[in-house]
């Protein structure tokens, strides 16, 4: 019986529904990995609470991204977004996050604050994500 329970636990923990997304950072952002991961978790929790409050909880049961990429340079963010969207269009300076092809891309909190100072408020980065 314990073996079956152990197998079930392994299957549940390796389920795509519970799998953590891959988080990609530049070397410069690596020291901020824990803070960025915490912001991402808080954003997911915020979304889940909002969905539950509006009876949309079923729509956020499964993850909608497999990978998260944070950028410390706007040009690198823009290049990656163009790659994901297959466009050559100019990206506005205040365009700082996107979800494309199940990849969540965003600039770092510091870069976000400098590019969009009007959004300086508590949990601004969490709300962006």
mmCIF file of N, CA and C in Angstrom:
data_model
loop_
_atom_site.group_PDB
_atom_site.id
_atom_site.type_symbol
_atom_site.label_atom_id
_atom_site.label_comp_id
_atom_site.label_asym_id
_atom_site.label_seq_id
_atom_site.Cartn_x
_atom_site.Cartn_y
_atom_site.Cartn_z
ATOM 1 N N UNK A 1 0.823 -1.199 0.000
ATOM 2 C CA UNK A 1 0.000 0.000 0.000
ATOM 3 C C UNK A 1 0.863 1.257 0.000
ATOM 4 N N UNK A 2 1.913 1.265 0.796
ATOM 5 C CA UNK A 2 2.790 2.431 0.843
ATOM 6 C C UNK A 2 3.429 2.682 -0.514
ATOM 7 N N UNK A 3 3.762 1.613 -1.232
ATOM 8 C CA UNK A 3 4.382 1.772 -2.539
ATOM 9 C C UNK A 3 3.424 2.460 -3.505
ATOM 10 N N UNK A 4 2.179 2.054 -3.496
ATOM 11 C CA UNK A 4 1.194 2.694 -4.375
ATOM 12 C C UNK A 4 1.020 4.169 -4.020
ATOM 13 N N UNK A 5 1.006 4.462 -2.732
ATOM 14 C CA UNK A 5 0.871 5.853 -2.306
ATOM 15 C C UNK A 5 2.097 6.661 -2.717
ATOM 16 N N UNK A 6 3.264 6.061 -2.604
ATOM 17 C CA UNK A 6 4.492 6.754 -3.003
ATOM 18 C C UNK A 6 4.483 7.033 -4.500
ATOM 19 N N UNK A 7 4.038 6.067 -5.282
ATOM 20 C CA UNK A 7 3.957 6.253 -6.735
ATOM 21 C C UNK A 7 2.957 7.356 -7.070
ATOM 22 N N UNK A 8 1.817 7.343 -6.400
ATOM 23 C CA UNK A 8 0.813 8.377 -6.629
ATOM 24 C C UNK A 8 1.367 9.757 -6.274
ATOM 25 N N UNK A 9 2.088 9.843 -5.170
ATOM 26 C CA UNK A 9 2.680 11.113 -4.766
ATOM 27 C C UNK A 9 3.683 11.604 -5.803
ATOM 28 N N UNK A 10 4.507 10.707 -6.316
ATOM 29 C CA UNK A 10 5.479 11.080 -7.350
ATOM 30 C C UNK A 10 4.754 11.563 -8.600
ATOM 31 N N UNK A 11 3.704 10.870 -8.989
ATOM 32 C CA UNK A 11 2.939 11.283 -10.167
ATOM 33 C C UNK A 11 2.302 12.655 -9.966
ATOM 34 N N UNK A 12 1.766 12.888 -8.785
ATOM 35 C CA UNK A 12 1.158 14.186 -8.509
ATOM 36 C C UNK A 12 2.187 15.306 -8.506
ATOM 37 N N UNK A 13 3.337 15.054 -7.906
ATOM 38 C CA UNK A 13 4.361 16.092 -7.815
ATOM 39 C C UNK A 13 5.028 16.381 -9.147
ATOM 40 N N UNK A 14 4.982 15.444 -10.065
ATOM 41 C CA UNK A 14 5.582 15.670 -11.381
ATOM 42 C C UNK A 14 4.540 16.035 -12.429
ATOM 43 N N UNK A 15 3.307 16.184 -11.987
ATOM 44 C CA UNK A 15 2.234 16.578 -12.895
ATOM 45 C C UNK A 15 2.513 17.958 -13.468
ATOM 46 N N UNK A 16 2.192 18.181 -14.743
ATOM 47 C CA UNK A 16 2.365 19.515 -15.327
ATOM 48 C C UNK A 16 1.595 20.590 -14.578
ATOM 49 N N UNK A 17 0.511 20.217 -13.918
ATOM 50 C CA UNK A 17 -0.274 21.202 -13.187
ATOM 51 C C UNK A 17 0.479 21.734 -11.978
ATOM 52 N N UNK A 18 1.378 20.928 -11.422
ATOM 53 C CA UNK A 18 2.121 21.347 -10.245
ATOM 54 C C UNK A 18 3.555 21.725 -10.565
ATOM 55 N N UNK A 19 3.974 21.495 -11.777
ATOM 56 C CA UNK A 19 5.359 21.774 -12.146
ATOM 57 C C UNK A 19 5.624 23.271 -12.106
ATOM 58 N N UNK A 20 6.764 23.619 -11.578
ATOM 59 C CA UNK A 20 7.173 25.022 -11.551
ATOM 60 C C UNK A 20 7.661 25.408 -12.941
ATOM 61 N N UNK A 21 7.336 26.608 -13.370
ATOM 62 C CA UNK A 21 7.833 27.040 -14.682
ATOM 63 C C UNK A 21 9.340 27.267 -14.618
ATOM 64 N N UNK A 22 9.970 27.097 -15.737
ATOM 65 C CA UNK A 22 11.394 27.389 -15.841
ATOM 66 C C UNK A 22 11.552 28.910 -15.782
ATOM 67 N N UNK A 23 12.429 29.401 -14.925
ATOM 68 C CA UNK A 23 12.666 30.839 -14.795
ATOM 69 C C UNK A 23 14.060 31.142 -15.314
ATOM 70 N N UNK A 24 14.117 31.963 -16.356
ATOM 71 C CA UNK A 24 15.389 32.318 -16.991
ATOM 72 C C UNK A 24 15.747 33.760 -16.642
ATOM 73 N N UNK A 25 17.003 33.948 -16.237
ATOM 74 C CA UNK A 25 17.497 35.271 -15.858
ATOM 75 C C UNK A 25 18.846 35.527 -16.496
ATOM 76 N N UNK A 26 19.159 36.785 -16.682
ATOM 77 C CA UNK A 26 20.517 37.138 -17.102
ATOM 78 C C UNK A 26 21.432 36.968 -15.889
ATOM 79 N N UNK A 27 22.722 36.909 -16.125
ATOM 80 C CA UNK A 27 23.686 36.769 -15.029
ATOM 81 C C UNK A 27 23.539 37.922 -14.037
ATOM 82 N N UNK A 28 23.255 39.109 -14.536
ATOM 83 C CA UNK A 28 23.101 40.283 -13.677
ATOM 84 C C UNK A 28 21.904 40.146 -12.733
ATOM 85 N N UNK A 29 20.859 39.459 -13.168
ATOM 86 C CA UNK A 29 19.658 39.294 -12.347
ATOM 87 C C UNK A 29 19.704 38.058 -11.456
ATOM 88 N N UNK A 30 20.662 37.193 -11.653
ATOM 89 C CA UNK A 30 20.726 35.944 -10.885
ATOM 90 C C UNK A 30 20.671 36.177 -9.369
ATOM 91 N N UNK A 31 21.343 37.194 -8.820
ATOM 92 C CA UNK A 31 21.230 37.423 -7.369
ATOM 93 C C UNK A 31 19.806 37.764 -6.913
ATOM 94 N N UNK A 32 18.952 38.139 -7.838
ATOM 95 C CA UNK A 32 17.569 38.500 -7.513
ATOM 96 C C UNK A 32 16.582 37.360 -7.765
ATOM 97 N N UNK A 33 17.088 36.163 -8.043
ATOM 98 C CA UNK A 33 16.223 35.024 -8.386
ATOM 99 C C UNK A 33 15.136 34.796 -7.335
ATOM 100 N N UNK A 34 15.505 34.766 -6.071
ATOM 101 C CA UNK A 34 14.515 34.492 -5.017
ATOM 102 C C UNK A 34 13.428 35.567 -4.993
ATOM 103 N N UNK A 35 13.812 36.824 -5.107
ATOM 104 C CA UNK A 35 12.831 37.914 -5.088
ATOM 105 C C UNK A 35 11.927 37.861 -6.317
ATOM 106 N N UNK A 36 12.499 37.556 -7.468
ATOM 107 C CA UNK A 36 11.700 37.471 -8.694
ATOM 108 C C UNK A 36 10.737 36.290 -8.634
ATOM 109 N N UNK A 37 11.205 35.175 -8.106
ATOM 110 C CA UNK A 37 10.348 34.000 -7.959
ATOM 111 C C UNK A 37 9.218 34.289 -6.974
ATOM 112 N N UNK A 38 9.527 34.991 -5.892
ATOM 113 C CA UNK A 38 8.492 35.369 -4.921
ATOM 114 C C UNK A 38 7.453 36.292 -5.550
ATOM 115 N N UNK A 39 7.907 37.238 -6.356
ATOM 116 C CA UNK A 39 6.972 38.144 -7.036
ATOM 117 C C UNK A 39 6.071 37.368 -7.990
ATOM 118 N N UNK A 40 6.643 36.398 -8.674
ATOM 119 C CA UNK A 40 5.866 35.567 -9.597
ATOM 120 C C UNK A 40 4.821 34.755 -8.835
ATOM 121 N N UNK A 41 5.213 34.169 -7.710
ATOM 122 C CA UNK A 41 4.268 33.403 -6.894
ATOM 123 C C UNK A 41 3.158 34.303 -6.357
ATOM 124 N N UNK A 42 3.522 35.502 -5.920
ATOM 125 C CA UNK A 42 2.520 36.449 -5.419
ATOM 126 C C UNK A 42 1.559 36.860 -6.534
ATOM 127 N N UNK A 43 2.085 37.039 -7.731
ATOM 128 C CA UNK A 43 1.236 37.388 -8.875
ATOM 129 C C UNK A 43 0.258 36.259 -9.185
ATOM 130 N N UNK A 44 0.744 35.034 -9.135
ATOM 131 C CA UNK A 44 -0.135 33.885 -9.379
ATOM 132 C C UNK A 44 -1.220 33.803 -8.314
ATOM 133 N N UNK A 45 -0.850 34.051 -7.064
ATOM 134 C CA UNK A 45 -1.821 34.021 -5.968
ATOM 135 C C UNK A 45 -2.849 35.141 -6.135
ATOM 136 N N UNK A 46 -2.387 36.304 -6.522
ATOM 137 C CA UNK A 46 -3.285 37.445 -6.758
ATOM 138 C C UNK A 46 -4.296 37.095 -7.854
ATOM 139 N N UNK A 47 -3.811 36.497 -8.928
ATOM 140 C CA UNK A 47 -4.687 36.109 -10.033
ATOM 141 C C UNK A 47 -5.698 35.059 -9.584
ATOM 142 N N UNK A 48 -5.246 34.075 -8.814
ATOM 143 C CA UNK A 48 -6.142 33.023 -8.333
ATOM 144 C C UNK A 48 -7.224 33.600 -7.417
ATOM 145 N N UNK A 49 -6.861 34.511 -6.532
ATOM 146 C CA UNK A 49 -7.844 35.138 -5.634
ATOM 147 C C UNK A 49 -8.867 35.950 -6.423
ATOM 148 N N UNK A 50 -8.392 36.696 -7.406
ATOM 149 C CA UNK A 50 -9.297 37.478 -8.247
ATOM 150 C C UNK A 50 -10.255 36.551 -8.995
ATOM 151 N N UNK A 51 -9.706 35.489 -9.562
ATOM 152 C CA UNK A 51 -10.539 34.546 -10.315
ATOM 153 C C UNK A 51 -11.579 33.897 -9.405
ATOM 154 N N UNK A 52 -11.169 33.487 -8.213
ATOM 155 C CA UNK A 52 -12.113 32.877 -7.275
ATOM 156 C C UNK A 52 -13.211 33.862 -6.873
ATOM 157 N N UNK A 53 -12.838 35.106 -6.632
ATOM 158 C CA UNK A 53 -13.814 36.115 -6.217
ATOM 159 C C UNK A 53 -14.870 36.366 -7.283
ATOM 160 N N UNK A 54 -14.522 36.111 -8.526
ATOM 161 C CA UNK A 54 -15.452 36.346 -9.633
ATOM 162 C C UNK A 54 -15.973 35.044 -10.246
ATOM 163 N N UNK A 55 -15.790 33.953 -9.502
ATOM 164 C CA UNK A 55 -16.267 32.633 -9.916
ATOM 165 C C UNK A 55 -15.632 32.168 -11.226
ATOM 166 N N UNK A 56 -14.372 32.539 -11.431
ATOM 167 C CA UNK A 56 -13.627 32.124 -12.615
ATOM 168 C C UNK A 56 -12.476 31.191 -12.243
ATOM 169 N N UNK A 57 -12.506 30.667 -11.032
ATOM 170 C CA UNK A 57 -11.404 29.849 -10.535
ATOM 171 C C UNK A 57 -11.029 28.702 -11.454
ATOM 172 N N UNK A 58 -12.009 28.122 -12.115
ATOM 173 C CA UNK A 58 -11.733 27.015 -13.022
ATOM 174 C C UNK A 58 -10.856 27.398 -14.202
ATOM 175 N N UNK A 59 -10.821 28.678 -14.510
ATOM 176 C CA UNK A 59 -10.033 29.133 -15.662
ATOM 177 C C UNK A 59 -8.547 29.271 -15.355
ATOM 178 N N UNK A 60 -8.194 29.241 -14.076
ATOM 179 C CA UNK A 60 -6.776 29.385 -13.720
ATOM 180 C C UNK A 60 -6.237 28.149 -13.000
ATOM 181 N N UNK A 61 -6.920 27.034 -13.145
ATOM 182 C CA UNK A 61 -6.458 25.802 -12.509
ATOM 183 C C UNK A 61 -5.194 25.265 -13.164
ATOM 184 N N UNK A 62 -5.120 25.388 -14.465
ATOM 185 C CA UNK A 62 -3.940 24.915 -15.187
ATOM 186 C C UNK A 62 -3.034 26.103 -15.483
ATOM 187 N N UNK A 63 -1.730 25.891 -15.405
ATOM 188 C CA UNK A 63 -0.815 26.999 -15.723
ATOM 189 C C UNK A 63 -0.946 27.407 -17.186
ATOM 190 N N UNK A 64 -0.777 28.685 -17.449
ATOM 191 C CA UNK A 64 -0.886 29.170 -18.823
ATOM 192 C C UNK A 64 0.457 29.601 -19.378
ATOM 193 N N UNK A 65 1.531 29.327 -18.658
ATOM 194 C CA UNK A 65 2.878 29.546 -19.186
ATOM 195 C C UNK A 65 3.790 28.438 -18.671
ATOM 196 N N UNK A 66 4.789 28.116 -19.468
ATOM 197 C CA UNK A 66 5.737 27.060 -19.121
ATOM 198 C C UNK A 66 7.102 27.617 -18.754
ATOM 199 N N UNK A 67 7.305 28.861 -19.111
ATOM 200 C CA UNK A 67 8.625 29.458 -18.936
ATOM 201 C C UNK A 67 8.447 30.946 -18.637
ATOM 202 N N UNK A 68 9.337 31.472 -17.795
ATOM 203 C CA UNK A 68 9.341 32.893 -17.469
ATOM 204 C C UNK A 68 10.743 33.416 -17.742
ATOM 205 N N UNK A 69 10.820 34.550 -18.402
ATOM 206 C CA UNK A 69 12.111 35.160 -18.716
ATOM 207 C C UNK A 69 12.083 36.612 -18.245
ATOM 208 N N UNK A 70 13.049 36.963 -17.397
ATOM 209 C CA UNK A 70 13.182 38.331 -16.901
ATOM 210 C C UNK A 70 14.412 38.968 -17.535
ATOM 211 N N UNK A 71 14.291 40.242 -17.891
ATOM 212 C CA UNK A 71 15.367 40.950 -18.588
ATOM 213 C C UNK A 71 15.778 42.199 -17.820
ATOM 214 N N UNK A 72 17.086 42.459 -17.795
ATOM 215 C CA UNK A 72 17.592 43.668 -17.147
ATOM 216 C C UNK A 72 17.866 44.777 -18.154
ATOM 217 N N UNK A 73 17.660 44.488 -19.437
ATOM 218 C CA UNK A 73 17.847 45.484 -20.490
ATOM 219 C C UNK A 73 16.617 45.487 -21.398
ATOM 220 N N UNK A 74 16.105 46.671 -21.670
ATOM 221 C CA UNK A 74 14.907 46.797 -22.506
ATOM 222 C C UNK A 74 15.151 46.272 -23.912
ATOM 223 N N UNK A 75 16.336 46.509 -24.464
ATOM 224 C CA UNK A 75 16.630 46.038 -25.824
ATOM 225 C C UNK A 75 16.571 44.516 -25.898
ATOM 226 N N UNK A 76 17.068 43.829 -24.880
ATOM 227 C CA UNK A 76 17.028 42.363 -24.861
ATOM 228 C C UNK A 76 15.585 41.868 -24.749
ATOM 229 N N UNK A 77 14.787 42.534 -23.921
ATOM 230 C CA UNK A 77 13.365 42.204 -23.813
ATOM 231 C C UNK A 77 12.681 42.374 -25.168
ATOM 232 N N UNK A 78 12.913 43.515 -25.807
ATOM 233 C CA UNK A 78 12.297 43.793 -27.108
ATOM 234 C C UNK A 78 12.694 42.751 -28.150
ATOM 235 N N UNK A 79 13.975 42.399 -28.188
ATOM 236 C CA UNK A 79 14.449 41.390 -29.143
ATOM 237 C C UNK A 79 13.758 40.054 -28.912
ATOM 238 N N UNK A 80 13.637 39.653 -27.650
ATOM 239 C CA UNK A 80 13.002 38.368 -27.340
ATOM 240 C C UNK A 80 11.514 38.402 -27.694
ATOM 241 N N UNK A 81 10.865 39.520 -27.414
ATOM 242 C CA UNK A 81 9.445 39.632 -27.749
ATOM 243 C C UNK A 81 9.238 39.581 -29.258
ATOM 244 N N UNK A 82 10.102 40.233 -30.000
ATOM 245 C CA UNK A 82 10.008 40.163 -31.468
ATOM 246 C C UNK A 82 10.210 38.726 -31.946
ATOM 247 N N UNK A 83 11.149 38.032 -31.331
ATOM 248 C CA UNK A 83 11.401 36.633 -31.701
ATOM 249 C C UNK A 83 10.166 35.779 -31.437
ATOM 250 N N UNK A 84 9.546 35.959 -30.285
ATOM 251 C CA UNK A 84 8.368 35.169 -29.929
ATOM 252 C C UNK A 84 7.163 35.487 -30.809
ATOM 253 N N UNK A 85 7.031 36.741 -31.213
ATOM 254 C CA UNK A 85 5.863 37.146 -32.003
ATOM 255 C C UNK A 85 6.099 37.090 -33.503
ATOM 256 N N UNK A 86 7.356 36.949 -33.898
ATOM 257 C CA UNK A 86 7.664 36.897 -35.319
ATOM 258 C C UNK A 86 7.462 38.226 -36.021
ATOM 259 N N UNK A 87 7.712 39.307 -35.324
ATOM 260 C CA UNK A 87 7.526 40.633 -35.905
ATOM 261 C C UNK A 87 8.839 41.416 -35.890
ATOM 262 N N UNK A 88 8.873 42.464 -36.659
ATOM 263 C CA UNK A 88 10.020 43.374 -36.640
ATOM 264 C C UNK A 88 9.584 44.757 -36.154
ATOM 265 N N UNK A 89 8.364 44.849 -35.678
ATOM 266 C CA UNK A 89 7.798 46.132 -35.253
ATOM 267 C C UNK A 89 8.569 46.731 -34.085
ATOM 268 N N UNK A 90 8.538 48.046 -34.026
ATOM 269 C CA UNK A 90 9.128 48.743 -32.889
ATOM 270 C C UNK A 90 8.227 48.530 -31.676
ATOM 271 N N UNK A 91 8.835 48.297 -30.533
ATOM 272 C CA UNK A 91 8.071 48.053 -29.309
ATOM 273 C C UNK A 91 8.144 49.311 -28.443
ATOM 274 N N UNK A 92 7.001 49.833 -28.009
ATOM 275 C CA UNK A 92 7.000 51.057 -27.203
ATOM 276 C C UNK A 92 7.825 50.911 -25.921
ATOM 277 N N UNK A 93 8.379 52.006 -25.467
ATOM 278 C CA UNK A 93 9.229 52.005 -24.272
ATOM 279 C C UNK A 93 8.495 51.511 -23.036
ATOM 280 N N UNK A 94 7.200 51.743 -22.970
ATOM 281 C CA UNK A 94 6.438 51.335 -21.786
ATOM 282 C C UNK A 94 5.844 49.932 -21.893
ATOM 283 N N UNK A 95 6.123 49.231 -22.972
ATOM 284 C CA UNK A 95 5.662 47.849 -23.126
ATOM 285 C C UNK A 95 6.697 46.971 -22.435
ATOM 286 N N UNK A 96 6.364 46.441 -21.251
ATOM 287 C CA UNK A 96 7.383 45.834 -20.395
ATOM 288 C C UNK A 96 7.109 44.388 -19.981
ATOM 289 N N UNK A 97 6.012 43.804 -20.433
ATOM 290 C CA UNK A 97 5.716 42.404 -20.119
ATOM 291 C C UNK A 97 4.750 41.862 -21.166
ATOM 292 N N UNK A 98 4.832 40.554 -21.392
ATOM 293 C CA UNK A 98 3.939 39.923 -22.366
ATOM 294 C C UNK A 98 3.889 38.421 -22.111
ATOM 295 N N UNK A 99 2.816 37.821 -22.575
ATOM 296 C CA UNK A 99 2.670 36.370 -22.561
ATOM 297 C C UNK A 99 2.491 35.950 -24.006
ATOM 298 N N UNK A 100 3.454 35.212 -24.507
ATOM 299 C CA UNK A 100 3.438 34.814 -25.914
ATOM 300 C C UNK A 100 3.986 33.400 -26.030
ATOM 301 N N UNK A 101 3.251 32.528 -26.721
ATOM 302 C CA UNK A 101 3.672 31.140 -26.941
ATOM 303 C C UNK A 101 3.994 30.436 -25.616
ATOM 304 N N UNK A 102 3.176 30.693 -24.596
ATOM 305 C CA UNK A 102 3.320 30.093 -23.266
ATOM 306 C C UNK A 102 4.617 30.504 -22.567
ATOM 307 N N UNK A 103 5.180 31.635 -22.997
ATOM 308 C CA UNK A 103 6.371 32.203 -22.363
ATOM 309 C C UNK A 103 5.989 33.574 -21.809
ATOM 310 N N UNK A 104 6.161 33.745 -20.505
ATOM 311 C CA UNK A 104 5.935 35.036 -19.871
ATOM 312 C C UNK A 104 7.267 35.777 -19.863
ATOM 313 N N UNK A 105 7.320 36.915 -20.524
ATOM 314 C CA UNK A 105 8.540 37.723 -20.572
ATOM 315 C C UNK A 105 8.256 39.057 -19.883
ATOM 316 N N UNK A 106 9.244 39.537 -19.125
ATOM 317 C CA UNK A 106 9.080 40.806 -18.417
ATOM 318 C C UNK A 106 10.444 41.415 -18.137
ATOM 319 N N UNK A 107 10.450 42.727 -18.022
ATOM 320 C CA UNK A 107 11.669 43.407 -17.596
ATOM 321 C C UNK A 107 11.780 43.247 -16.076
ATOM 322 N N UNK A 108 12.932 43.555 -15.534
ATOM 323 C CA UNK A 108 13.155 43.453 -14.088
ATOM 324 C C UNK A 108 12.359 44.536 -13.352
ATOM 325 N N UNK A 109 12.134 44.346 -12.059
ATOM 326 C CA UNK A 109 11.412 45.372 -11.293
ATOM 327 C C UNK A 109 12.089 46.747 -11.360
ATOM 328 N N UNK A 110 13.402 46.774 -11.286
ATOM 329 C CA UNK A 110 14.131 48.045 -11.335
ATOM 330 C C UNK A 110 13.928 48.730 -12.685
ATOM 331 N N UNK A 111 14.034 47.954 -13.758
ATOM 332 C CA UNK A 111 13.847 48.515 -15.094
ATOM 333 C C UNK A 111 12.395 48.956 -15.289
ATOM 334 N N UNK A 112 11.460 48.172 -14.789
ATOM 335 C CA UNK A 112 10.043 48.532 -14.868
ATOM 336 C C UNK A 112 9.796 49.882 -14.195
ATOM 337 N N UNK A 113 10.348 50.065 -13.008
ATOM 338 C CA UNK A 113 10.157 51.317 -12.272
ATOM 339 C C UNK A 113 10.737 52.511 -13.028
ATOM 340 N N UNK A 114 11.851 52.288 -13.720
ATOM 341 C CA UNK A 114 12.455 53.405 -14.454
ATOM 342 C C UNK A 114 11.726 53.696 -15.766
ATOM 343 N N UNK A 115 11.160 52.672 -16.390
ATOM 344 C CA UNK A 115 10.469 52.860 -17.664
ATOM 345 C C UNK A 115 9.035 53.358 -17.504
ATOM 346 N N UNK A 116 8.400 52.959 -16.413
ATOM 347 C CA UNK A 116 6.995 53.324 -16.190
ATOM 348 C C UNK A 116 6.846 53.891 -14.773
ATOM 349 N N UNK A 117 7.444 55.045 -14.510
ATOM 350 C CA UNK A 117 7.397 55.603 -13.151
ATOM 351 C C UNK A 117 5.980 55.947 -12.681
ATOM 352 N N UNK A 118 5.068 56.138 -13.587
ATOM 353 C CA UNK A 118 3.682 56.442 -13.208
ATOM 354 C C UNK A 118 3.030 55.280 -12.465
ATOM 355 N N UNK A 119 3.555 54.085 -12.620
ATOM 356 C CA UNK A 119 2.990 52.907 -11.958
ATOM 357 C C UNK A 119 3.676 52.605 -10.634
ATOM 358 N N UNK A 120 4.358 53.565 -10.055
ATOM 359 C CA UNK A 120 5.043 53.368 -8.785
ATOM 360 C C UNK A 120 4.012 53.293 -7.658
ATOM 361 N N UNK A 121 3.739 52.086 -7.215
ATOM 362 C CA UNK A 121 2.774 51.836 -6.147
ATOM 363 C C UNK A 121 3.135 50.511 -5.490
ATOM 364 N N UNK A 122 2.569 50.223 -4.322
ATOM 365 C CA UNK A 122 2.867 48.942 -3.670
ATOM 366 C C UNK A 122 2.527 47.757 -4.582
ATOM 367 N N UNK A 123 3.402 46.782 -4.585
ATOM 368 C CA UNK A 123 3.251 45.559 -5.390
ATOM 369 C C UNK A 123 3.088 45.831 -6.882
ATOM 370 N N UNK A 124 3.652 46.906 -7.375
ATOM 371 C CA UNK A 124 3.506 47.256 -8.797
ATOM 372 C C UNK A 124 4.020 46.146 -9.702
ATOM 373 N N UNK A 125 5.179 45.579 -9.377
ATOM 374 C CA UNK A 125 5.742 44.542 -10.243
ATOM 375 C C UNK A 125 4.893 43.278 -10.199
ATOM 376 N N UNK A 126 4.443 42.918 -9.017
ATOM 377 C CA UNK A 126 3.552 41.763 -8.862
ATOM 378 C C UNK A 126 2.290 41.949 -9.703
ATOM 379 N N UNK A 127 1.737 43.139 -9.688
ATOM 380 C CA UNK A 127 0.532 43.428 -10.475
ATOM 381 C C UNK A 127 0.821 43.364 -11.968
ATOM 382 N N UNK A 128 2.006 43.794 -12.359
ATOM 383 C CA UNK A 128 2.399 43.711 -13.773
ATOM 384 C C UNK A 128 2.391 42.263 -14.241
ATOM 385 N N UNK A 129 2.979 41.391 -13.424
ATOM 386 C CA UNK A 129 3.064 39.989 -13.821
ATOM 387 C C UNK A 129 1.695 39.345 -13.854
#
